[in-house]
Short mmCIF file of C-alpha atoms in Angstrom, two decimals:
data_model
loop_
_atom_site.label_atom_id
_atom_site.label_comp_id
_atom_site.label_asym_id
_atom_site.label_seq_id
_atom_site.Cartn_x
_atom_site.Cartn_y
_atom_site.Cartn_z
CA UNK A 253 -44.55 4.62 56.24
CA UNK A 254 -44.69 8.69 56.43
CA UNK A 255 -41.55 10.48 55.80
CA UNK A 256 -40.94 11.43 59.00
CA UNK A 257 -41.14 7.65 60.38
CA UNK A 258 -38.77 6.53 57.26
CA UNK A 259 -36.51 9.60 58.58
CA UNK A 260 -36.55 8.17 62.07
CA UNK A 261 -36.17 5.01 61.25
CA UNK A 262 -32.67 5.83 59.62
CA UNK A 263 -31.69 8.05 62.28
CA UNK A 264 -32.12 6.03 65.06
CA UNK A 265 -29.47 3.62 62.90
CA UNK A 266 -27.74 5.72 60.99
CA UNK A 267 -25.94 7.04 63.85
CA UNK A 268 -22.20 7.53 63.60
CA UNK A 269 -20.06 8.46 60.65
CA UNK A 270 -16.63 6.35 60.99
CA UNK A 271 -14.62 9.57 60.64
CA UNK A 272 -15.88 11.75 63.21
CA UNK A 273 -17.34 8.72 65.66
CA UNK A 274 -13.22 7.68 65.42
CA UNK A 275 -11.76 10.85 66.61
CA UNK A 276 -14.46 11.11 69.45
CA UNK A 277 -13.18 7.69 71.20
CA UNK A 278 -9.63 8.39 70.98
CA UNK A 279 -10.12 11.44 72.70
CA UNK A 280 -12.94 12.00 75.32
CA UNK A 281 -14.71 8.26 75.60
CA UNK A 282 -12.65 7.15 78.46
CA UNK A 283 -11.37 7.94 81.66
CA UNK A 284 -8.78 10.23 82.07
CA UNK A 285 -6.12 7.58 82.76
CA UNK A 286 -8.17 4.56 81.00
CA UNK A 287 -7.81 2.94 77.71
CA UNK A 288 -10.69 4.31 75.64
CA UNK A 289 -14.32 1.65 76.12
CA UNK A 290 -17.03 1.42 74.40
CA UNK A 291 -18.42 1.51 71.17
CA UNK A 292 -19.68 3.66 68.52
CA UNK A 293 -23.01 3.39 67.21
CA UNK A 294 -22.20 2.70 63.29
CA UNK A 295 -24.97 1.26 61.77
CA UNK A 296 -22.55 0.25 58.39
CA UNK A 297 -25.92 0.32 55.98
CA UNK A 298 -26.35 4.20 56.60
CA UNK A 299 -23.20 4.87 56.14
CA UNK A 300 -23.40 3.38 52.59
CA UNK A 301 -26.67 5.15 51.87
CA UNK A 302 -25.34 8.63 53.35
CA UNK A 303 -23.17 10.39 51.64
CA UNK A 304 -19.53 10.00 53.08
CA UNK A 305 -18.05 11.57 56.05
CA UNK A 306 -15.64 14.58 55.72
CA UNK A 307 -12.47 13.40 57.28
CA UNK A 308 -10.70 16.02 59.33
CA UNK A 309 -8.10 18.30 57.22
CA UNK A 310 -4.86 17.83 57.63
CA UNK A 311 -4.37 20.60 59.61
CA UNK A 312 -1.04 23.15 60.09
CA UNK A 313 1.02 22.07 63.37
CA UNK A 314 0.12 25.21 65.49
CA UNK A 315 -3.73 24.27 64.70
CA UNK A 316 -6.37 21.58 66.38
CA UNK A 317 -8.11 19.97 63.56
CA UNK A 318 -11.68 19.97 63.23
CA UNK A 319 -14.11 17.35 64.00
CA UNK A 320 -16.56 17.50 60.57
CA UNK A 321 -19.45 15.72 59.47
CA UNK A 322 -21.53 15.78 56.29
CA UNK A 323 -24.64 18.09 57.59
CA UNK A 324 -26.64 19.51 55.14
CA UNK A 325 -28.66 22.62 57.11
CA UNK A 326 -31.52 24.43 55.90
CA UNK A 327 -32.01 27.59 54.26
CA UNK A 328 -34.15 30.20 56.00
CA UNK A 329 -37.52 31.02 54.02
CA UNK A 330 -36.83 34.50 52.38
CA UNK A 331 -40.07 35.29 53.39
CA UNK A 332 -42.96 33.84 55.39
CA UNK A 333 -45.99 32.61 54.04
CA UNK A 334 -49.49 34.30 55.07
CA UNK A 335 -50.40 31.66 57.59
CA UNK A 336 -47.48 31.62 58.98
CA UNK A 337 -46.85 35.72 59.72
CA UNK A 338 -50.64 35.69 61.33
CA UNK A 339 -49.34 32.89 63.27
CA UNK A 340 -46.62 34.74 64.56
CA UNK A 341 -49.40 37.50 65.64
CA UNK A 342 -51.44 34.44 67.08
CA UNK A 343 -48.15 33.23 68.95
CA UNK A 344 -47.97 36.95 70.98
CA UNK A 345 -51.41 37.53 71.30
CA UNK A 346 -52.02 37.43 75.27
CA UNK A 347 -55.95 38.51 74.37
CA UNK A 348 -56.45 35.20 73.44
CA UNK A 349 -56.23 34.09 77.41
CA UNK A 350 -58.71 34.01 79.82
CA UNK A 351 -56.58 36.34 81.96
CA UNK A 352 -55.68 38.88 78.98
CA UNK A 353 -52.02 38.29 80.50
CA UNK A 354 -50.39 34.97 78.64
CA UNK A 355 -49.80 34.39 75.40
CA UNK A 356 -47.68 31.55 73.85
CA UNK A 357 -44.43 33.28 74.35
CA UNK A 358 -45.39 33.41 78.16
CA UNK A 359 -44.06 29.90 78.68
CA UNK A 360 -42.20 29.86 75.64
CA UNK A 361 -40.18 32.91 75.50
CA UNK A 362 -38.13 33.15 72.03
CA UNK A 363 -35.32 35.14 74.60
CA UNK A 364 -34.92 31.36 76.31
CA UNK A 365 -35.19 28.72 72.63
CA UNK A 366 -38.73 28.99 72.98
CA UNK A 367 -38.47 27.40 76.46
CA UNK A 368 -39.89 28.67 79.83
CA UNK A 369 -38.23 32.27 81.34
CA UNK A 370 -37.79 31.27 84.51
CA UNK A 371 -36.93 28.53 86.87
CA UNK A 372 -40.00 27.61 88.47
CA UNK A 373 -40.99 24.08 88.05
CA UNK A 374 -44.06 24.26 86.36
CA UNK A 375 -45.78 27.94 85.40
CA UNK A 376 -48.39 29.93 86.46
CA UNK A 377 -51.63 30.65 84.31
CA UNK A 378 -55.49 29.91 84.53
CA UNK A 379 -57.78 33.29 84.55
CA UNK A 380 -55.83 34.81 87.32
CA UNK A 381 -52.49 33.78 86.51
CA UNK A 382 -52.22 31.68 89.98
CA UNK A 383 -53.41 28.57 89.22
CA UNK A 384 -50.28 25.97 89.10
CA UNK A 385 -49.56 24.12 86.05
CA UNK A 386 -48.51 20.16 86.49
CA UNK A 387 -46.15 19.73 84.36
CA UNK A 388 -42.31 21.49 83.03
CA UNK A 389 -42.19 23.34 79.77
CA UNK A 390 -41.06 21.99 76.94
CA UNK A 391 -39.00 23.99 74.42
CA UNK A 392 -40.60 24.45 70.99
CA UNK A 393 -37.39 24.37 68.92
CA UNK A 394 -36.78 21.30 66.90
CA UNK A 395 -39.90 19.13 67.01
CA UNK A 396 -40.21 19.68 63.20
CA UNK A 397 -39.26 15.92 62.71
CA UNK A 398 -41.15 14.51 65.24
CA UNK A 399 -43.26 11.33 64.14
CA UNK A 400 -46.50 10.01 64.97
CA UNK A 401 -46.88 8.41 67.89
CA UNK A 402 -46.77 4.87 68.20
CA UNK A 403 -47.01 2.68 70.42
CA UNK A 404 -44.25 -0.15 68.97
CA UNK A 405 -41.32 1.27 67.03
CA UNK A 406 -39.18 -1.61 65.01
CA UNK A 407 -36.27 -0.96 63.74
CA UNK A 408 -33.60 -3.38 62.25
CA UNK A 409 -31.28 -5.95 64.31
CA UNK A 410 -28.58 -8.61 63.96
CA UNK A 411 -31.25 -10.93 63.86
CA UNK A 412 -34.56 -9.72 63.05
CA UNK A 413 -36.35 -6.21 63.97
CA UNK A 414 -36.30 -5.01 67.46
CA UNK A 415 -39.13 -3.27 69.61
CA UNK A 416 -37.82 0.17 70.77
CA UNK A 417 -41.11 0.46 72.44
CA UNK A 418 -43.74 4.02 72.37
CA UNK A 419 -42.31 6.53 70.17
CA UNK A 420 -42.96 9.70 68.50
CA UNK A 421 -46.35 11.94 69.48
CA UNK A 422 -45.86 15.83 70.93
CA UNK A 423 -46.44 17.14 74.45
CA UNK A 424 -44.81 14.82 77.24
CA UNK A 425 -46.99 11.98 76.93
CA UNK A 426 -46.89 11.92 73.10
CA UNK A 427 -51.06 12.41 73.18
CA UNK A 428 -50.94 14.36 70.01
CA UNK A 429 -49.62 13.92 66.55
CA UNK A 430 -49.20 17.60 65.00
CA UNK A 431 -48.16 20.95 65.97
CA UNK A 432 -51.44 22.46 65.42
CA UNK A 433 -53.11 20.04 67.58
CA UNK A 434 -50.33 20.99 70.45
CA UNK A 435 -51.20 24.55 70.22
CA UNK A 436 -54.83 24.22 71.21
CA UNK A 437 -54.00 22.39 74.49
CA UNK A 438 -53.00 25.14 76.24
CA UNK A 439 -55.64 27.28 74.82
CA UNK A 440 -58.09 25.37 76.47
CA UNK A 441 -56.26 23.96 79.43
CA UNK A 442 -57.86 25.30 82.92
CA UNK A 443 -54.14 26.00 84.29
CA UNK A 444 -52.84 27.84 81.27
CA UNK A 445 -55.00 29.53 78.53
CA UNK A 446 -58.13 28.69 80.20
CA UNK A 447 -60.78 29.26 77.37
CA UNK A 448 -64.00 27.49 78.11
CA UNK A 449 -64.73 25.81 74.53
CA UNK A 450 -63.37 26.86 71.16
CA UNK A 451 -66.17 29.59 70.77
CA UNK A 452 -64.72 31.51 73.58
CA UNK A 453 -61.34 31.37 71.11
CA UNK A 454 -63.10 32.42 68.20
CA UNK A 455 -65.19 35.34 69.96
CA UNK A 456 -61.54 36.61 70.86
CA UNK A 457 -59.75 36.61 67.83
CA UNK A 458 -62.77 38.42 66.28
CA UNK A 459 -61.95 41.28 68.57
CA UNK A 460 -58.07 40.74 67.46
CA UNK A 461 -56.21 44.13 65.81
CA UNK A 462 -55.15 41.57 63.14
CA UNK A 463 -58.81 40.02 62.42
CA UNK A 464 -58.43 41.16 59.22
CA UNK A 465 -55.92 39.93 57.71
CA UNK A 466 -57.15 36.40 59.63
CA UNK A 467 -60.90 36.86 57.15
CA UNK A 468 -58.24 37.73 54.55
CA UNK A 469 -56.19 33.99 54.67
CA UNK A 470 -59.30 32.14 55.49
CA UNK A 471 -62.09 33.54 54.00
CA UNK A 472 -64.65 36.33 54.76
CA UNK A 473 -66.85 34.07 56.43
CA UNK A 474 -64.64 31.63 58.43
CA UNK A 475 -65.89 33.14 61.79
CA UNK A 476 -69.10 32.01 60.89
CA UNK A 477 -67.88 28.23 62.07
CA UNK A 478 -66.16 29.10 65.22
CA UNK A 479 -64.57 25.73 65.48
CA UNK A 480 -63.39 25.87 62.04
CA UNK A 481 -61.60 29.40 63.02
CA UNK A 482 -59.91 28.09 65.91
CA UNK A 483 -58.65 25.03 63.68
CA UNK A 484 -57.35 27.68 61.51
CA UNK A 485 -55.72 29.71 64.06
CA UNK A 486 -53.96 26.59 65.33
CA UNK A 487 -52.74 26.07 61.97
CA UNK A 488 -51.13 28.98 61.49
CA UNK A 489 -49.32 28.54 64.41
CA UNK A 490 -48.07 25.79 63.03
CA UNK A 491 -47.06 27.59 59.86
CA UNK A 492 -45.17 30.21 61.87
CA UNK A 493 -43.39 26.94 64.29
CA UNK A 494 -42.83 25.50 60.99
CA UNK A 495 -41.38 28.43 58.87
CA UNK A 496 -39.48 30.51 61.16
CA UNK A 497 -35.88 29.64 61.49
CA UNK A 498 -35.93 30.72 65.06
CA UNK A 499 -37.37 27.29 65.44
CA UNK A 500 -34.43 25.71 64.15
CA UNK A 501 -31.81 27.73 63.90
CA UNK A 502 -28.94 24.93 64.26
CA UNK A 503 -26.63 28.30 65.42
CA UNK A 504 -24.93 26.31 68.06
CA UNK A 505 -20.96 25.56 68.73
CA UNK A 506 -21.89 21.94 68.09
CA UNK A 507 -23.26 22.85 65.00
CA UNK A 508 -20.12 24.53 63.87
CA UNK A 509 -18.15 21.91 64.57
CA UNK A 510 -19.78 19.63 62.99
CA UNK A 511 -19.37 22.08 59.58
CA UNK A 512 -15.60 21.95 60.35
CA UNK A 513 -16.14 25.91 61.79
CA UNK A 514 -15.06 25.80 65.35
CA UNK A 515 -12.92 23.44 67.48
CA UNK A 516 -13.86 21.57 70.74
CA UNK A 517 -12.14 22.84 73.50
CA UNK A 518 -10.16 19.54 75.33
CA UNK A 519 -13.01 19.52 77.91
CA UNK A 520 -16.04 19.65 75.55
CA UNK A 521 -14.04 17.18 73.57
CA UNK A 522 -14.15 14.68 76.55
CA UNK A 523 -17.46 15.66 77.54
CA UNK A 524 -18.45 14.79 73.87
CA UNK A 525 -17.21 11.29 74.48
CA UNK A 526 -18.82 10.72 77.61
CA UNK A 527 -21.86 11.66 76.12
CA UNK A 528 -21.36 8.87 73.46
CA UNK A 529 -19.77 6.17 75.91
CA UNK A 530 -22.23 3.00 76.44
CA UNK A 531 -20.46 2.66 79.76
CA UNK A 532 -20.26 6.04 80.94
CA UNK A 533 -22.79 8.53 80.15
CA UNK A 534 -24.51 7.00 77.36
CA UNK A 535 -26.62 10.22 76.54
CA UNK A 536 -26.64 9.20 72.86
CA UNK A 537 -28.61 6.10 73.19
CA UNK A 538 -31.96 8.27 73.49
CA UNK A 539 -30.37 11.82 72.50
CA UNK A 540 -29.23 10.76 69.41
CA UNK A 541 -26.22 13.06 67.81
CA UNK A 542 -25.42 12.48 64.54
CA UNK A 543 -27.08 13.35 61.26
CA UNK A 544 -30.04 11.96 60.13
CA UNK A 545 -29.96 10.91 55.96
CA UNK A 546 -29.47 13.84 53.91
CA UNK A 547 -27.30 14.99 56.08
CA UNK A 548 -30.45 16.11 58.49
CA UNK A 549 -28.69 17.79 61.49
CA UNK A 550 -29.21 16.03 64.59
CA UNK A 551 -31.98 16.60 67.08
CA UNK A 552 -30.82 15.24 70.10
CA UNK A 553 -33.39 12.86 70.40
CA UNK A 554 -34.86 9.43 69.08
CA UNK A 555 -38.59 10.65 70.12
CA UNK A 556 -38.84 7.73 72.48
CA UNK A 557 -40.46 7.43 75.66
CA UNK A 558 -38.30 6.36 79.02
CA UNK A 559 -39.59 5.54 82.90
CA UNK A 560 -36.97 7.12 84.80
CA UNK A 561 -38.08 7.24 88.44
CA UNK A 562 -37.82 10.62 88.92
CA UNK A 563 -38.39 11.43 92.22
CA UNK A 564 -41.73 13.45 93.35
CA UNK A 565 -41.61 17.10 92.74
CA UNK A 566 -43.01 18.89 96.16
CA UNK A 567 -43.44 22.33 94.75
CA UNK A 568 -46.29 20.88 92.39
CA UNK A 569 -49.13 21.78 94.26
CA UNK A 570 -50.97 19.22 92.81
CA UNK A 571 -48.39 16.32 94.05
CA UNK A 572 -49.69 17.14 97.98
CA UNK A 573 -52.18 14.56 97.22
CA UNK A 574 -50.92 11.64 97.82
CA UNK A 575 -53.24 9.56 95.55
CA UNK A 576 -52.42 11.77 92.63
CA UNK A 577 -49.67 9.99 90.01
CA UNK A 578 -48.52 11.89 86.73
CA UNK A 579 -48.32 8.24 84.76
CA UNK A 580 -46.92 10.12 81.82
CA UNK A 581 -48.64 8.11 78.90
CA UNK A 582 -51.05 6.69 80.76
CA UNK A 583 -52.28 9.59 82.20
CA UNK A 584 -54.11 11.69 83.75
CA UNK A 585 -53.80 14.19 80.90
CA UNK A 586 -53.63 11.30 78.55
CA UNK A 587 -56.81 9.33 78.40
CA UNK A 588 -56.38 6.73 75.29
CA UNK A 589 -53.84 4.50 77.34
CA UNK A 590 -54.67 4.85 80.60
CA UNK A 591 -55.27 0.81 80.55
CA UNK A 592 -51.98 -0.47 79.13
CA UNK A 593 -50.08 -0.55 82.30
CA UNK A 594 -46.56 -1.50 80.63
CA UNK A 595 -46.20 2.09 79.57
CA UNK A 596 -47.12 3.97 83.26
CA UNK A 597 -44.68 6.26 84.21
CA UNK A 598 -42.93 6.85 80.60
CA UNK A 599 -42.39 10.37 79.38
CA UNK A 600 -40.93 11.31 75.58
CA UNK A 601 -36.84 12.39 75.52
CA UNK A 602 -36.81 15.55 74.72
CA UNK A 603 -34.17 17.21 72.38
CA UNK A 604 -30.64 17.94 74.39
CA UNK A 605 -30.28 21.14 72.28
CA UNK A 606 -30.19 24.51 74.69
CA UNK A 607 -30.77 21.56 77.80
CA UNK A 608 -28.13 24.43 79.14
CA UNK A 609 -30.08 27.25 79.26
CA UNK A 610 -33.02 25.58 81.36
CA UNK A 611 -33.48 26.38 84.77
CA UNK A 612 -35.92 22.94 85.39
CA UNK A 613 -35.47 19.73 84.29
CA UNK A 614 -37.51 16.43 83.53
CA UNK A 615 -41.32 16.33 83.26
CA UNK A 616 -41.77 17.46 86.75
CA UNK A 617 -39.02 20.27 86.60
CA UNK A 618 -37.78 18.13 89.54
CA UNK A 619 -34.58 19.28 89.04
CA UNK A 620 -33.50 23.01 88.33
CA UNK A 621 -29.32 22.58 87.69
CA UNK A 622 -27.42 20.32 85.27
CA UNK A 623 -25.05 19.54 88.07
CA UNK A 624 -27.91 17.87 90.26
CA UNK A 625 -29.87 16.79 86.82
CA UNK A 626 -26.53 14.47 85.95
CA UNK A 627 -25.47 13.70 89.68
CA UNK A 628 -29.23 12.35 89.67
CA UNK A 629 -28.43 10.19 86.71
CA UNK A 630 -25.81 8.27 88.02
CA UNK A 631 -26.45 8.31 91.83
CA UNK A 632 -30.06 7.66 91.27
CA UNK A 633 -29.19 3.89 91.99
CA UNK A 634 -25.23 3.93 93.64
CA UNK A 635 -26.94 6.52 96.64
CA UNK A 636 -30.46 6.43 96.29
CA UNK A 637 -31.08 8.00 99.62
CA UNK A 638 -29.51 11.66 98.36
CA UNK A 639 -32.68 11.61 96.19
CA UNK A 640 -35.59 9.95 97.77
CA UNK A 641 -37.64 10.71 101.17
CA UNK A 642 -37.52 8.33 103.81
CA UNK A 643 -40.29 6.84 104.87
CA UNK A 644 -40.91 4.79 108.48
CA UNK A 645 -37.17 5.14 108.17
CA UNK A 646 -36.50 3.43 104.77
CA UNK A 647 -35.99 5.22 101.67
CA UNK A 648 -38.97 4.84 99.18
CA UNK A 649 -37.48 4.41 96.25
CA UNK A 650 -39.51 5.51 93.22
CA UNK A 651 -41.96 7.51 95.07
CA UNK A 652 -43.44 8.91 92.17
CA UNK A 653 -44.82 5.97 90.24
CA UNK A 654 -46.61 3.20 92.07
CA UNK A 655 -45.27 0.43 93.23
CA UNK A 656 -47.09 -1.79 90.41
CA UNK A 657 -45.51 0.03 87.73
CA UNK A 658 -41.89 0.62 88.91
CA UNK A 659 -40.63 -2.58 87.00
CA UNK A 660 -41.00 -0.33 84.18
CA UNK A 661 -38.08 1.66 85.39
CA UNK A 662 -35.01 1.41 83.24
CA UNK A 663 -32.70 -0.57 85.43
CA UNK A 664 -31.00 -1.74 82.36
CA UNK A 665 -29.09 0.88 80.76
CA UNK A 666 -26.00 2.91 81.90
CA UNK A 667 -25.53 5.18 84.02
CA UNK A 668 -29.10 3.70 85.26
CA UNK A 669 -27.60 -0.08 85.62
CA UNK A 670 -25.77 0.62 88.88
CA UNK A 671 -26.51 -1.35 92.78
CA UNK A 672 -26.42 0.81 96.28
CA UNK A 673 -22.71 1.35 97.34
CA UNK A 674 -21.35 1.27 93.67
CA UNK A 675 -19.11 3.83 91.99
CA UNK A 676 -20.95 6.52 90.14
CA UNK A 677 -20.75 5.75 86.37
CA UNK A 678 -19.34 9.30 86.43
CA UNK A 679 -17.53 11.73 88.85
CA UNK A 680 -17.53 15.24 89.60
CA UNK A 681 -14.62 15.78 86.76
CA UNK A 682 -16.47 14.09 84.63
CA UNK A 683 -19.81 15.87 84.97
CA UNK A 684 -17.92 18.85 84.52
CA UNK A 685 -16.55 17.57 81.02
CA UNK A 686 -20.03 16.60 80.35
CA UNK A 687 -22.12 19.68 80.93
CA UNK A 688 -18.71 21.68 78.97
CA UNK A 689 -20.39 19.78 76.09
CA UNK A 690 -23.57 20.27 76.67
CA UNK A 691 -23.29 23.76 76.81
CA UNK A 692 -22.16 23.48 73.15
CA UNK A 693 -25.57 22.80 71.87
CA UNK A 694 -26.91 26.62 72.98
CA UNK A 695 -28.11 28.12 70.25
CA UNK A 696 -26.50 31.44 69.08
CA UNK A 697 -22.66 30.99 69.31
CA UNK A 698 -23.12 31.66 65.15
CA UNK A 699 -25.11 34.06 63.34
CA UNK A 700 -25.88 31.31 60.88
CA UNK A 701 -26.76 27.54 60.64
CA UNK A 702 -22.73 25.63 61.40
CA UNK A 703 -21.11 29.03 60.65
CA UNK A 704 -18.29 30.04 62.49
CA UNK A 705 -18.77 32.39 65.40
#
């Protein structure tokens, strides 16, 4: 087992910390005029192994106390290493396109958490800088602890291990297992990038202002292997992704809460508990919140892969076909799984952290607010017809995934467990208290990792 699957496999169980997980119930996990329901996910074998939770301080009557957990955050590099400060040229280099116009920080500006700039559903690239994407873009920030991918992930039950199904991998579908192997997709991707073959790559960073100091890292002669250059190039980018703190800065409210630094506000604080209720939002099944051992910080995510039934995105130019299906790990972009049919239609949860400062959601960027993102989540199935075209006068359900793969569509799991004509598993209040959370996991409230503002 690699350290990153032995992390996972604790943090997927080690999940609450009785002191903090507590507090949360009491106060937000309800409805507002409800007993508190539901139940914390304490797995009571990580909390042995972890060190102990910080109990809240008694605190002075005109003060809130703090919610506090044991998180241990990292100390930024004083320096970078070699690889990693050319990567950081690599990562702004727009030469390196087809175009001369996009560079890595195109689509993943460090002004937006390494996310997209703008709001558009998918962006804009190719050699002209018009040809359409087919897919949203992912944020770069915290996929340091991402696993390989596989394709059965057990972890520990009452009675014997459990299946948590395709986990781990980068890019939506999970099709690649490292950073550096990420980085060259879009450098030779037709609708981004657009380089022809890794020679084209290497003939451009031979022309590069910092070629250099590239001969001076890798060797005087490591242009004469072109393909061994661009491998190089990709691993520096994952140097700088790796080194840089503005990867992983953890500088979020939530993050200085959980140091005992800030307080909730009574909205976030209810919002919190939604976001932890079984019954209500249930966010934390898949965006997991709490710290990993060590006191890891959380990521917001278990790296699994979910079928959602988003519905078809019509300003993807490529969706006006109607035979074309994004099947998410089975394909199109993925080409390893295209056969195993009980995975069609599954896409990887991404992290939760700066979800706020996104302007499209989902794989398709289907969805470009938080309001309609959550509504989505717990009206997909209560008033399916808000969502889904109508077709010969009844609404097609589902309409992006074929019908032979929709029974992989989590029915299952709240908010997602609901019938036509039910009550929403949350209202418009509660939304509200929801996304007053959510916002709490933008980056730079603090100047430093769970400091205080």
């Amino acid at each position: 087992m690699s350290l990153n699957q032995g992390w996972l496999l604790d943090y997927r169980w080690g999940a609450g910390l009785a002191a903090l997980v507590s507090v949360v119930l009491l106060a937000g996990c309800h409805d507002r005029d409800t007993p508190a329901r539901g139940a914390a996910k304490v797995d009571p074998g990580s909390v042995a192994a972890a060190p102990a939770a910080v109990a809240p301080s008694p605190a002075p009557a005109d003060k809130k106390p703090s919610l506090k957990m044991w998180v241990r955050y990292p100390e930024p590099p004083a320096t970078l290493s070699a690889a990693a400060t050319l990567g950081k040229q690599l990562f702004f280099d727009a030469s390196l396109s087809a175009s001369g116009k996009m560079s890595c920080a195109t689509c993943h500006s460090p002004d937006h958490a390494y996310g997209p700039p703008n709001g558009l559903a998918v962006q804009l690239g190719g050699a002209d800088m018009q040809r359409q994407g087919t897919r949203a873009v992912p944020s770069l920030r915290y996929l340091g602890f991402t696993p390989k991918f596989t394709r059965h992930y057990y972890v520990p039950g009452p009675d014997d291990t459990e299946d948590e199904g395709p986990t781990g991998g980068f890019t939506h579908d999970g099709a690649v297992d490292s950073l550096h192997e990420q980085a060259l997709i879009p450098l030779l991707n037709p609708n981004e990038m657009a380089n022809a073959n890794p020679a084209e790559i290497a003939a451009k960073l031979q022309k590069a202002s910092y070629v250099e100091q590239f001969r001076q890292v890798y060797g005087a002669g490591i242009f004469d292997h072109p393909e061994a250059a661009v491998e190089k190039a990709t691993l520096a980018l994952e140097a700088f992704q790796t080194e840089d703190p503005s990867f992983h800065p953890y500088t979020s409210k939530f993050d200085a809460a959980m140091a005992g630094n800030a307080d909730f506000t009574p909205a976030e604080l209810r919002g919190y508990g939604l976001f932890n209720n079984p019954n209500k939002g249930n966010c934390a099944k898949c965006h997991v919140d709490t710290p990993g051992p060590g006191g890891r910080p959380a990521q917001f995510t278990d790296f699994g892969f979910q079928a959602l039934g988003v519905p078809r995105n019509p300003e993807i130019a490529v969706n006006r076909n109607p035979k074309y299906f994004d099947l998410g790990i089975c394909g199109p972009d993925r080409k390893d799984m295209a056969k195993e049919s009980e995975f069609c239609g599954m896409f990887k949860s991404p992290t939760l952290r700066n979800v706020a400062t996104r302007g499209a959601f989902f794989h398709n960027g289907r969805f470009h607010t938080l309001e309609d993102m959550l509504h989505f989540y717990v009206e997909r199935d209560t008033d399916p017809a808000k969502w889904y075209p109508k077709v010969k006068g009844k609404v097609a359900k589902f309409d992006d995934l074929p019908p032979r793969y929709r029974a992989n569509i989590d029915t299952l799991d709240a908010p997602l467990n609901r019938k036509a004509g039910d009550k929403p598993a949350l209202n418009d209040e509660e939304i509200g208290d929801l996304i007053a959370f959510l916002k709490t996991l933008n980056d730079g409230y603090s100047a430093k990792s769970g400091a205080a503002r």
